[in-house]
JSON list of C-alpha atoms in Angstrom, two decimals:
[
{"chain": "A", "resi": 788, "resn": "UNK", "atom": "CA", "xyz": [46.87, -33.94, 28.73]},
{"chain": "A", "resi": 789, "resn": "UNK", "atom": "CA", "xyz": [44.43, -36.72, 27.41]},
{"chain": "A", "resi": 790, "resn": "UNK", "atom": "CA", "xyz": [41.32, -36.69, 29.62]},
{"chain": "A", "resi": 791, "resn": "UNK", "atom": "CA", "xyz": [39.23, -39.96, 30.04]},
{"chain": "A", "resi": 792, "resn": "UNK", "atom": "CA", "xyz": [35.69, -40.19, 28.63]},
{"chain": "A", "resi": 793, "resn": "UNK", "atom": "CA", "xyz": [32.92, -41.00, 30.66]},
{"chain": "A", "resi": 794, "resn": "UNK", "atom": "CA", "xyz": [30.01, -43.65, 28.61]},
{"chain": "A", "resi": 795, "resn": "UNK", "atom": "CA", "xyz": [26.63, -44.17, 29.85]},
{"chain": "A", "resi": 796, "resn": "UNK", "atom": "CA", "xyz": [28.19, -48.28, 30.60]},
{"chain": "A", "resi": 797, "resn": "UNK", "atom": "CA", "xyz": [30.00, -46.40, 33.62]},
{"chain": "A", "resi": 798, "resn": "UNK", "atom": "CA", "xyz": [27.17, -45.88, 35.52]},
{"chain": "A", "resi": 799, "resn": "UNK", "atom": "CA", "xyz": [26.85, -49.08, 36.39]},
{"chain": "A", "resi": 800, "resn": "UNK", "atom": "CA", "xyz": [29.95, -49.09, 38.61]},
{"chain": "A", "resi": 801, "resn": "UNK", "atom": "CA", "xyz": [28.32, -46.44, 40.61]},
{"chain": "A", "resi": 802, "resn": "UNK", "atom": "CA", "xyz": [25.41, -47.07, 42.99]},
{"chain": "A", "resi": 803, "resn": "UNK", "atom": "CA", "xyz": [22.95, -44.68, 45.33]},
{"chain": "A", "resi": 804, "resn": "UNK", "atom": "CA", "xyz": [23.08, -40.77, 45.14]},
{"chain": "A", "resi": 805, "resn": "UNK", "atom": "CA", "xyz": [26.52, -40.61, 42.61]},
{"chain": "A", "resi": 806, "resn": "UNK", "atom": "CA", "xyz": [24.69, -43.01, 40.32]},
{"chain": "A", "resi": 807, "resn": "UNK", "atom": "CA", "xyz": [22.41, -40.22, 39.89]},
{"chain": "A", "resi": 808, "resn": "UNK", "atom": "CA", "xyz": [24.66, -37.01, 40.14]},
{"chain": "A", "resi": 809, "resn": "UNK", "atom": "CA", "xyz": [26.81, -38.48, 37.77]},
{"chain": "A", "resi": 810, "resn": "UNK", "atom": "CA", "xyz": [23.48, -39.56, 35.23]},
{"chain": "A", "resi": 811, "resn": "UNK", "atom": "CA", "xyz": [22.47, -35.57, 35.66]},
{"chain": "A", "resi": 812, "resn": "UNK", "atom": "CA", "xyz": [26.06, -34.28, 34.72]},
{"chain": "A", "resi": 813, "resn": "UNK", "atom": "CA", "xyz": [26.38, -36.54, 31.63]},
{"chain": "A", "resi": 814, "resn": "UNK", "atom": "CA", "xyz": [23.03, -35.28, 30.11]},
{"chain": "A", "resi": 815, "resn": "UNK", "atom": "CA", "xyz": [23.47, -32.04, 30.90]},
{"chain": "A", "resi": 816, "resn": "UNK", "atom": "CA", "xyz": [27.20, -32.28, 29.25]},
{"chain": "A", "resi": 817, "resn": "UNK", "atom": "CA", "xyz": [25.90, -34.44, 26.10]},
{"chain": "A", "resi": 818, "resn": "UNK", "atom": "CA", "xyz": [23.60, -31.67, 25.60]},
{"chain": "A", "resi": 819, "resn": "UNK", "atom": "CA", "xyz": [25.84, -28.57, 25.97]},
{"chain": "A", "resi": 820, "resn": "UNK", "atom": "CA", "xyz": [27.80, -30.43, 23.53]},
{"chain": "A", "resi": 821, "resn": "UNK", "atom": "CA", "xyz": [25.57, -31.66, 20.83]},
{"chain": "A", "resi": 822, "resn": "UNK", "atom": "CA", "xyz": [25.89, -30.58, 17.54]},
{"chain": "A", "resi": 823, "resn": "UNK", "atom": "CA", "xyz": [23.27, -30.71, 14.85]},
{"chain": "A", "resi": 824, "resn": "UNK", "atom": "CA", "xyz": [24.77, -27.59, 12.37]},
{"chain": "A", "resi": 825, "resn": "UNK", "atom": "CA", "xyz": [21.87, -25.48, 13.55]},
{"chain": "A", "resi": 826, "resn": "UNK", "atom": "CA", "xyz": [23.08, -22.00, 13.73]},
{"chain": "A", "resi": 827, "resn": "UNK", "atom": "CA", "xyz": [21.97, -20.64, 16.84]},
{"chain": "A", "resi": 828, "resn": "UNK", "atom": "CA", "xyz": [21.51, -16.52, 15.45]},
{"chain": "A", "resi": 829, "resn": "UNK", "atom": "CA", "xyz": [21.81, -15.95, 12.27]},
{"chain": "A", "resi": 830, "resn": "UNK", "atom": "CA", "xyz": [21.53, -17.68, 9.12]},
{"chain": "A", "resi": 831, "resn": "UNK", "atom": "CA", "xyz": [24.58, -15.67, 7.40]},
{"chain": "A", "resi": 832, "resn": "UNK", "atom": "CA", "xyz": [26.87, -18.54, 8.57]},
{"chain": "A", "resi": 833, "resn": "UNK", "atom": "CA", "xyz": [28.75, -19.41, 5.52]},
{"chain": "A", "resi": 834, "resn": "UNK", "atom": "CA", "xyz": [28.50, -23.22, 6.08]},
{"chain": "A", "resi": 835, "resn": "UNK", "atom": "CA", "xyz": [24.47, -22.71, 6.34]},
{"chain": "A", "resi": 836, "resn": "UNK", "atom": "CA", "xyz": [23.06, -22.81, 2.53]},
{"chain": "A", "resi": 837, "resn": "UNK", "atom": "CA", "xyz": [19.06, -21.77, 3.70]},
{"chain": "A", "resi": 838, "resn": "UNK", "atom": "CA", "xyz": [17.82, -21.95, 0.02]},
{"chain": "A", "resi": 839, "resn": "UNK", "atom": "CA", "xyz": [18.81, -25.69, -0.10]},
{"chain": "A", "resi": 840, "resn": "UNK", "atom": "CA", "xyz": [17.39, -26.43, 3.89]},
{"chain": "A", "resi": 841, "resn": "UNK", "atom": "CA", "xyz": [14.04, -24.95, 2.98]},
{"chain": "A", "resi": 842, "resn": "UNK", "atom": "CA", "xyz": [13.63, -26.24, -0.27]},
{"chain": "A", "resi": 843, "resn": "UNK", "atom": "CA", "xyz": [14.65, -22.82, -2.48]},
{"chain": "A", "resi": 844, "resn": "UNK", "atom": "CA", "xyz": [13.73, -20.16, -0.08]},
{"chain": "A", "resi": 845, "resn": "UNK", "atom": "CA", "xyz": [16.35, -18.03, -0.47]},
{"chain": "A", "resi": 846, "resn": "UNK", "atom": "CA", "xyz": [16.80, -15.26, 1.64]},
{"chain": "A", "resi": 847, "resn": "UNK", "atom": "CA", "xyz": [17.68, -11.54, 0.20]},
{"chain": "A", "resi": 848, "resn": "UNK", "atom": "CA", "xyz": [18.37, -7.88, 2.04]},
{"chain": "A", "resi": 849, "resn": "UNK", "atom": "CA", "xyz": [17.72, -7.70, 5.04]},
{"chain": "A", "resi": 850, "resn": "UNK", "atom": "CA", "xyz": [17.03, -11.12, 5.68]},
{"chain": "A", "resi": 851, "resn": "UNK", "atom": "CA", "xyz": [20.26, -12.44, 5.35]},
{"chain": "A", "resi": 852, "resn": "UNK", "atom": "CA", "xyz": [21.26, -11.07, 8.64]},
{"chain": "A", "resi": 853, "resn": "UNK", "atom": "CA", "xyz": [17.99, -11.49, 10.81]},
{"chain": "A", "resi": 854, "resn": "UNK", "atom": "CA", "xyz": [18.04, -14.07, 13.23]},
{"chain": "A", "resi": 855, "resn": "UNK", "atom": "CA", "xyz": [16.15, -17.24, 13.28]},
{"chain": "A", "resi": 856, "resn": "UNK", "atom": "CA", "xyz": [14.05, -17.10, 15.95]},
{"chain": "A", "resi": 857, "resn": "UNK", "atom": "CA", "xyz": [12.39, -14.55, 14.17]},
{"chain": "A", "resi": 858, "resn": "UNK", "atom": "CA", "xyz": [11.05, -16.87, 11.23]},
{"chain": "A", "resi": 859, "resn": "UNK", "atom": "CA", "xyz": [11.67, -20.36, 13.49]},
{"chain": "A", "resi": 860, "resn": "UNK", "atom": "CA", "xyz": [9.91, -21.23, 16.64]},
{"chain": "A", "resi": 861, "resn": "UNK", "atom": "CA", "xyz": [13.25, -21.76, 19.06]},
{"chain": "A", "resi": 862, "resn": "UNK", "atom": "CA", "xyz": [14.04, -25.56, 19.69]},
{"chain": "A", "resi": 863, "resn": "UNK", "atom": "CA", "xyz": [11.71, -27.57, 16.64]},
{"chain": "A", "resi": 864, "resn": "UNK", "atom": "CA", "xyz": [12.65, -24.61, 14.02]},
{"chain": "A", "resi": 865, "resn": "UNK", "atom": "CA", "xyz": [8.84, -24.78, 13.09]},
{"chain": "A", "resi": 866, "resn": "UNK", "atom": "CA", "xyz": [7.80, -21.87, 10.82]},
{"chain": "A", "resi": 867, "resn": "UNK", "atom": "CA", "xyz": [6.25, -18.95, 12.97]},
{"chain": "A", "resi": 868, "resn": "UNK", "atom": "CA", "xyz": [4.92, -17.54, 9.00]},
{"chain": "A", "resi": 869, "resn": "UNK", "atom": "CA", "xyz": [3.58, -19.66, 5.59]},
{"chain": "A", "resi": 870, "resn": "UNK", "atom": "CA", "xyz": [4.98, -17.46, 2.92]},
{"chain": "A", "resi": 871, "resn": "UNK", "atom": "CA", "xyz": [4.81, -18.79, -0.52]},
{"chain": "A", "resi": 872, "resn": "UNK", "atom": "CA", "xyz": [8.25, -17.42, -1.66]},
{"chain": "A", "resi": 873, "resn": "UNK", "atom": "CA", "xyz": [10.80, -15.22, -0.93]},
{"chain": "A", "resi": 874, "resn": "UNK", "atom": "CA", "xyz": [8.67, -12.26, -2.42]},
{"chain": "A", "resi": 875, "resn": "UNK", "atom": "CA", "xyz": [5.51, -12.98, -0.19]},
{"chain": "A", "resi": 876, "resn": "UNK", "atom": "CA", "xyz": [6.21, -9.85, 2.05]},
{"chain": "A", "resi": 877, "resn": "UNK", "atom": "CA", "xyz": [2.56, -10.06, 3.21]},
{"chain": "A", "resi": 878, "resn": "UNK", "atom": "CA", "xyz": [3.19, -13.44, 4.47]},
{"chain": "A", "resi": 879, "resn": "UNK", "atom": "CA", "xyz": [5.08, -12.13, 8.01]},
{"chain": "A", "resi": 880, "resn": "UNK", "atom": "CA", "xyz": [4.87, -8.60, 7.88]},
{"chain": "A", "resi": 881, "resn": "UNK", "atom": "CA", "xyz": [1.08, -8.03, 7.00]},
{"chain": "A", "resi": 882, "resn": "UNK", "atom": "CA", "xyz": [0.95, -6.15, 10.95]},
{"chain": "A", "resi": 883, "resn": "UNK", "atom": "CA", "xyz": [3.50, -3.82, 9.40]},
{"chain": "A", "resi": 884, "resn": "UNK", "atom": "CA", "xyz": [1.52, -2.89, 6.38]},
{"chain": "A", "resi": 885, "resn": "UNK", "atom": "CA", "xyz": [-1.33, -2.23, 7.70]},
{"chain": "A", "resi": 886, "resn": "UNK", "atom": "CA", "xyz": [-0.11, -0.09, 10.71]},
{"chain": "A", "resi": 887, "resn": "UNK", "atom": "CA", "xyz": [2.37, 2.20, 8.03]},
{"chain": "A", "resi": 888, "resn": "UNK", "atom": "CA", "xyz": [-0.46, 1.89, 4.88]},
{"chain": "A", "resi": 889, "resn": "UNK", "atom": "CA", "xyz": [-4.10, 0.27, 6.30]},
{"chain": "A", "resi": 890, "resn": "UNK", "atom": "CA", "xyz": [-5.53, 3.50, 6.25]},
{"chain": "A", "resi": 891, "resn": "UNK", "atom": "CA", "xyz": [-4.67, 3.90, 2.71]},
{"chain": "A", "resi": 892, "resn": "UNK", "atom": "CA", "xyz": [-5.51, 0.89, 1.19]},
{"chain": "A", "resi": 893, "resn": "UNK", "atom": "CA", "xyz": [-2.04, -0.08, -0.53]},
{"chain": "A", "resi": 894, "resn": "UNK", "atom": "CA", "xyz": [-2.04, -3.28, -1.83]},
{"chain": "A", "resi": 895, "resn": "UNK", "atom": "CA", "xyz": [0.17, -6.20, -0.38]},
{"chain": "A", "resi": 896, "resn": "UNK", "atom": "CA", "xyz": [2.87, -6.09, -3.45]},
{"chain": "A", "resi": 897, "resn": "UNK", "atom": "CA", "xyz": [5.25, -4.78, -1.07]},
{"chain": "A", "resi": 898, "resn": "UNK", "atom": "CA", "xyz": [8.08, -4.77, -3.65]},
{"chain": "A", "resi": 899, "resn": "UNK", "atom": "CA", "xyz": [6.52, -2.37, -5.93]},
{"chain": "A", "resi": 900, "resn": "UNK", "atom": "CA", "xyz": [7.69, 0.54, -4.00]},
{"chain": "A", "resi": 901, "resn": "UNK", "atom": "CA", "xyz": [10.40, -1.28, -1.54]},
{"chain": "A", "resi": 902, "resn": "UNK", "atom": "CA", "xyz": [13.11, -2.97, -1.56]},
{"chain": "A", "resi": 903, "resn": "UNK", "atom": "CA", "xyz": [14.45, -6.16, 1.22]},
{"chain": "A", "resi": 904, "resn": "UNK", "atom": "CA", "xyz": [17.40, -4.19, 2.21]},
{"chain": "A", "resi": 905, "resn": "UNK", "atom": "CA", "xyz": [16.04, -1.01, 3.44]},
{"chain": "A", "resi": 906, "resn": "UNK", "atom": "CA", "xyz": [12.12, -1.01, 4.24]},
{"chain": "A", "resi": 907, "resn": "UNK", "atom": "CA", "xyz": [11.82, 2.35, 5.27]},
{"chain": "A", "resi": 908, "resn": "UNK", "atom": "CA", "xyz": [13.55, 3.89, 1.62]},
{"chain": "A", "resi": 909, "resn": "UNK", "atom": "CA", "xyz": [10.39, 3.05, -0.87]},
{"chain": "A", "resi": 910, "resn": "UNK", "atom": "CA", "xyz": [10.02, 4.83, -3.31]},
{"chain": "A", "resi": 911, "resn": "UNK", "atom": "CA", "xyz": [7.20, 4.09, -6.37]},
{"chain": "A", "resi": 912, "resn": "UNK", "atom": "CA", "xyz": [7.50, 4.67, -9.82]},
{"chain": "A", "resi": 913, "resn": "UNK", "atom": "CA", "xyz": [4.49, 5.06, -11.39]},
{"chain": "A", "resi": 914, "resn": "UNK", "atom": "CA", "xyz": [5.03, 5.60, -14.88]},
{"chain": "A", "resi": 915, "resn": "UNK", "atom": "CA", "xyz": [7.64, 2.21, -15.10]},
{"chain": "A", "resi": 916, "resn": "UNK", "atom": "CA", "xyz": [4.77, -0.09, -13.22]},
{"chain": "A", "resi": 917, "resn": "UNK", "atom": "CA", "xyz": [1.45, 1.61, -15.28]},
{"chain": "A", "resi": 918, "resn": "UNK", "atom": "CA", "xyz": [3.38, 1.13, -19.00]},
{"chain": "A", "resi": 919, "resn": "UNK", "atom": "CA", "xyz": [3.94, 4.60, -18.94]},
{"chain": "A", "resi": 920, "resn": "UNK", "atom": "CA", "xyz": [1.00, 6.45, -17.64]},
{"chain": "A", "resi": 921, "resn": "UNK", "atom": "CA", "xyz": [3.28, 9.42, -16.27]},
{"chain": "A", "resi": 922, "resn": "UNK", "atom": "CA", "xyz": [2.07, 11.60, -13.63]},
{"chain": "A", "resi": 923, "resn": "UNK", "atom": "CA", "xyz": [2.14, 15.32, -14.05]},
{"chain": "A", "resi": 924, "resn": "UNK", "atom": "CA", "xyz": [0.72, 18.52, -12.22]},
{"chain": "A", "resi": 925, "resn": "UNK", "atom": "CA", "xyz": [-1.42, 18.20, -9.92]},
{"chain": "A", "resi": 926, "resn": "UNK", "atom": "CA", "xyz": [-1.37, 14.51, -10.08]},
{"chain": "A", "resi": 927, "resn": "UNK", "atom": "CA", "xyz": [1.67, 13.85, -8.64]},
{"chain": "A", "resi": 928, "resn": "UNK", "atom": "CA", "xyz": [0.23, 14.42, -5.26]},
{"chain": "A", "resi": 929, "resn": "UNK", "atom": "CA", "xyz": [-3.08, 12.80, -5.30]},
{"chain": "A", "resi": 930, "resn": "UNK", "atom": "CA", "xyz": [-3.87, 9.93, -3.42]},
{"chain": "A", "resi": 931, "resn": "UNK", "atom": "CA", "xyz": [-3.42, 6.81, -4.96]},
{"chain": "A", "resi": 932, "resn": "UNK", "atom": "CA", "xyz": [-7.26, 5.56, -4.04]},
{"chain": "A", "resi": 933, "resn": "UNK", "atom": "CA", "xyz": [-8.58, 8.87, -6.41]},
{"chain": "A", "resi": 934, "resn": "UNK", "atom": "CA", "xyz": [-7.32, 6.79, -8.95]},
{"chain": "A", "resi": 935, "resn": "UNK", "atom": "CA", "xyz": [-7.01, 2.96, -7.69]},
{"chain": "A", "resi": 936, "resn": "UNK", "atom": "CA", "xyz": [-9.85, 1.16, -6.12]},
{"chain": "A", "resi": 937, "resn": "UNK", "atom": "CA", "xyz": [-8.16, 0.33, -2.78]},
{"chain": "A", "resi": 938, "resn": "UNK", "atom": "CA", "xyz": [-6.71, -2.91, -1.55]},
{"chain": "A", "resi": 939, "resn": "UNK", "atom": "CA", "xyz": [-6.41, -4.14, -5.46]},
{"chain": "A", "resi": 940, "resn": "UNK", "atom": "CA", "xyz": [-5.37, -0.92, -6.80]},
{"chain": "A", "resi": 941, "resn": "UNK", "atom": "CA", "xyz": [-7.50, -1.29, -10.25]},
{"chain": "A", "resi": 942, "resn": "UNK", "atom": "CA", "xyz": [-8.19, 1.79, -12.06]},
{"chain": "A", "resi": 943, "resn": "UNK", "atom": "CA", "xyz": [-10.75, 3.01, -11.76]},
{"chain": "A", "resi": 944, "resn": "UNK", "atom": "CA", "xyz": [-11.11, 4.90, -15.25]},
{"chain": "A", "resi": 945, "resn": "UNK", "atom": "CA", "xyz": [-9.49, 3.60, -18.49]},
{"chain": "A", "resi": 946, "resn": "UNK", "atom": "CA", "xyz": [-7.61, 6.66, -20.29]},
{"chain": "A", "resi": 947, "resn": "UNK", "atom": "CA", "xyz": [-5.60, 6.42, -23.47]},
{"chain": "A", "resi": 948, "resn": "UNK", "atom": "CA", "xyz": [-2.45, 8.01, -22.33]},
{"chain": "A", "resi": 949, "resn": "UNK", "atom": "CA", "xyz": [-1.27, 10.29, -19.66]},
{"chain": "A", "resi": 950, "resn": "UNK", "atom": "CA", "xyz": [-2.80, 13.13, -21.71]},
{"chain": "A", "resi": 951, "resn": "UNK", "atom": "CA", "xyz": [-6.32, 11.73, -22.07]},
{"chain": "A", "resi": 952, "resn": "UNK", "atom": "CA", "xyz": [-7.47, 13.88, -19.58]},
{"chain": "A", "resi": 953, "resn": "UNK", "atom": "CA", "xyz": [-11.45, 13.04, -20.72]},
{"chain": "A", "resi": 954, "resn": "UNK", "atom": "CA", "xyz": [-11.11, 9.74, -19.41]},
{"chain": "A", "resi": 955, "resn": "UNK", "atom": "CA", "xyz": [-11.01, 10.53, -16.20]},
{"chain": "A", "resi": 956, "resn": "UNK", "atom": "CA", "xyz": [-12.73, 14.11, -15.59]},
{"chain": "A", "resi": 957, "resn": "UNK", "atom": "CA", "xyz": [-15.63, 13.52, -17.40]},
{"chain": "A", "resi": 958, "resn": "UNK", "atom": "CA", "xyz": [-18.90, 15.44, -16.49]},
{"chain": "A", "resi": 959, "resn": "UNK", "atom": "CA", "xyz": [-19.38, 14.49, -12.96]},
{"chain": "A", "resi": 960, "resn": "UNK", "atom": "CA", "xyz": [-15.73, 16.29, -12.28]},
{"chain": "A", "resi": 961, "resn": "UNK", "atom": "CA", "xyz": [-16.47, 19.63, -13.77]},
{"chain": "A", "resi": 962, "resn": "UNK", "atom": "CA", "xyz": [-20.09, 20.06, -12.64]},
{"chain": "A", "resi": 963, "resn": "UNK", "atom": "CA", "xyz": [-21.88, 19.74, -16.14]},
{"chain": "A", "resi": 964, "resn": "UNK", "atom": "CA", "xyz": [-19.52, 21.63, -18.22]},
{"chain": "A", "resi": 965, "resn": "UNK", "atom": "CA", "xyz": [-19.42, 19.28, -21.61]},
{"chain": "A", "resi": 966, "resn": "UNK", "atom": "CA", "xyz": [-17.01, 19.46, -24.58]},
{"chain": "A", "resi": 967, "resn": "UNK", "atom": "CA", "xyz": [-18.02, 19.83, -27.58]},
{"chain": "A", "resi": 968, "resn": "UNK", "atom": "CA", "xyz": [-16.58, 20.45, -31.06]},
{"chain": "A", "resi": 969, "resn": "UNK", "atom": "CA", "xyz": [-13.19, 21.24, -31.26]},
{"chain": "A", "resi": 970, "resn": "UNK", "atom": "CA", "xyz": [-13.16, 21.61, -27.12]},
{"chain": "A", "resi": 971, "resn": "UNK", "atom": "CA", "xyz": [-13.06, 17.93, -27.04]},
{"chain": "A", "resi": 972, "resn": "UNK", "atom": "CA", "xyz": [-9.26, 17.82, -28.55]},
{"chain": "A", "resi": 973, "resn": "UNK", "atom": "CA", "xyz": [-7.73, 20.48, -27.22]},
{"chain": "A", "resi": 974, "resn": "UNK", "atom": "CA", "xyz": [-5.39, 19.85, -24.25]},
{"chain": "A", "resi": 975, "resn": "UNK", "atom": "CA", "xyz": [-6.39, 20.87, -20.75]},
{"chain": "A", "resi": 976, "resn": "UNK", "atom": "CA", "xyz": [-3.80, 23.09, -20.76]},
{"chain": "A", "resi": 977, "resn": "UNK", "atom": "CA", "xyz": [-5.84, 25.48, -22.75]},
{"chain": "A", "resi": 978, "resn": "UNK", "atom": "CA", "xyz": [-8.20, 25.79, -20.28]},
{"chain": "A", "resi": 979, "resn": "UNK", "atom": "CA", "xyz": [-6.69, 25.01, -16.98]},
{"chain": "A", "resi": 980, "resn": "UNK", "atom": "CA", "xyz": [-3.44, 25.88, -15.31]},
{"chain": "A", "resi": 981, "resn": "UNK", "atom": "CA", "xyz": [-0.76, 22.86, -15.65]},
{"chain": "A", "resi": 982, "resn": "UNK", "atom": "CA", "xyz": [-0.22, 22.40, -11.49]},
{"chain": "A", "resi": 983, "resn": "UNK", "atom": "CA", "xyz": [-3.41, 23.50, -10.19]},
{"chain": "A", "resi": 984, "resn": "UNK", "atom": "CA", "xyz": [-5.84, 22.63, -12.82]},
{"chain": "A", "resi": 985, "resn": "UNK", "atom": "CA", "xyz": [-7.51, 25.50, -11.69]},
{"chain": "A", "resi": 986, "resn": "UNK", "atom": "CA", "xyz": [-9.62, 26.84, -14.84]},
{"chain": "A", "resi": 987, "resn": "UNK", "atom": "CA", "xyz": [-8.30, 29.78, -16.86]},
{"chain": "A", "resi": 988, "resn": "UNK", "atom": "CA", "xyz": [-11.61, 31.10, -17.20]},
{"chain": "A", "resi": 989, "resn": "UNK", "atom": "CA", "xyz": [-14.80, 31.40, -15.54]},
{"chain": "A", "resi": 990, "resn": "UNK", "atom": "CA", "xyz": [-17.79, 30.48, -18.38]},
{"chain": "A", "resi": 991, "resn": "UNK", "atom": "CA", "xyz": [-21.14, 30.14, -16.54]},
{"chain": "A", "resi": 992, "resn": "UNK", "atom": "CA", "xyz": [-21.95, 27.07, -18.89]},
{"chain": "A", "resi": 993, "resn": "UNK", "atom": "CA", "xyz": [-20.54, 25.12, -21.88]},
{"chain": "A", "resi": 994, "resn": "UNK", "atom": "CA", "xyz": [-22.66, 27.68, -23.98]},
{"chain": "A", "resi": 995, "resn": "UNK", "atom": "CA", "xyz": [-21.06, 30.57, -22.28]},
{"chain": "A", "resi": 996, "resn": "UNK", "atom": "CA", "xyz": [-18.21, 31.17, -25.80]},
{"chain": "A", "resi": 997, "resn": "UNK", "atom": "CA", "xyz": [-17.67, 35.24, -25.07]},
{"chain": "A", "resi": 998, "resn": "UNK", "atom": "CA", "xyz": [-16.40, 34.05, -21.90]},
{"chain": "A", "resi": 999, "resn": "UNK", "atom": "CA", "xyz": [-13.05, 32.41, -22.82]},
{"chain": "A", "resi": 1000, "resn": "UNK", "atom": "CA", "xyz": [-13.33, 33.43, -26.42]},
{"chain": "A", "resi": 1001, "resn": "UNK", "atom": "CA", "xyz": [-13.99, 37.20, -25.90]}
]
């Protein structure tokens, strides 16, 4: 059954109060059925290409599913965030860092422990993102900031390796005890326990030799 179309030129056949029920139900139909291709939830509709409507933002994980209103102010699709890419977690979730890692003083490079499809899985590999200063002993569950300034995460001593355990524990960390002579290239092992780093022996200065050496 073919059903005639009612145009705006119809109105004028009408007059008084149905003039103006009938201009009410037109809008109100013409904008129930308007159709501009904006998806209305979710941006995985496979006739919506999002890296080519917002200029090569393309979006990854978790993303893909997430609905628009929670990037797009509903009706003008203005941008609730300003990231500059699609790796700018910072951008829109800076609340979430700093409620989960403020008190730490992580830096903002979210994806250096996470990944867009699960948030809550990080994990952190320090040896593959330091060019292979592994952590061993009792390092592996130090705070980051003992070794990082916090917020940039510089280091804040410059060893050699992994094993250049002087670099770091210099005087200040072992309460005057200096190395000398052949102390100075022997590996802490020889003196300290591998996990605890507690010392091996008890010498009541660097002077003390019958003490380890008895």
């Amino acid at each position: 059954m073919n059903r005639a179309r009612f145009s705006p030129s119809d109105l004028g056949l009408l007059s008084g109060s149905t003039r103006w029920v009938s201009l009410i139900l037109f809008g109100v139909g013409s904008v129930s059925g308007c159709d501009l291709g904006y998806p209305t939830s979710q941006w995985d509709d496979p006739d919506v290409d999002h890296t080519v409507l917002s200029g090569g933002f393309e979006l990854t994980g978790a993303h893909q599913g997430a609905a628009c209103s929670g990037c797009h102010s509903a009706g003008n699709y203005e941008l609730k965030y300003e990231p500059a890419s699609n790796q700018d977690c910072q951008a829109c979730h800076l609340a979430q860092h700093q409620s989960k890692h403020g008190a730490q003083g992580y830096p903002t490079t979210c994806t250096l422990c996470h990944t867009p499809t699960d948030w809550e899985d990080g994990s952190f590999n320090h040896a593959a993102s330091s060019g292979g200063f592994e952590l061993s002993g009792a390092h592996t569950s130090l705070p980051c900031t003992a070794c990082h300034v916090p917020g940039t995460f510089e280091p804040r001593f410059e060893p050699a390796g992994s094993t250049d355990c002087a670099g770091c524990h210099h005087l200040a960390d072992s309460g005057g005890f200096d190395l000398w002579g052949p102390h100075v290239s022997l590996p802490c092992t020889a003196c300290h326990f591998p996990e605890t780093f507690e010392p091996r022996f008890e010498p009541s200065n660097s002077g003390d030799c019958a003490a380890c050496h008895s």
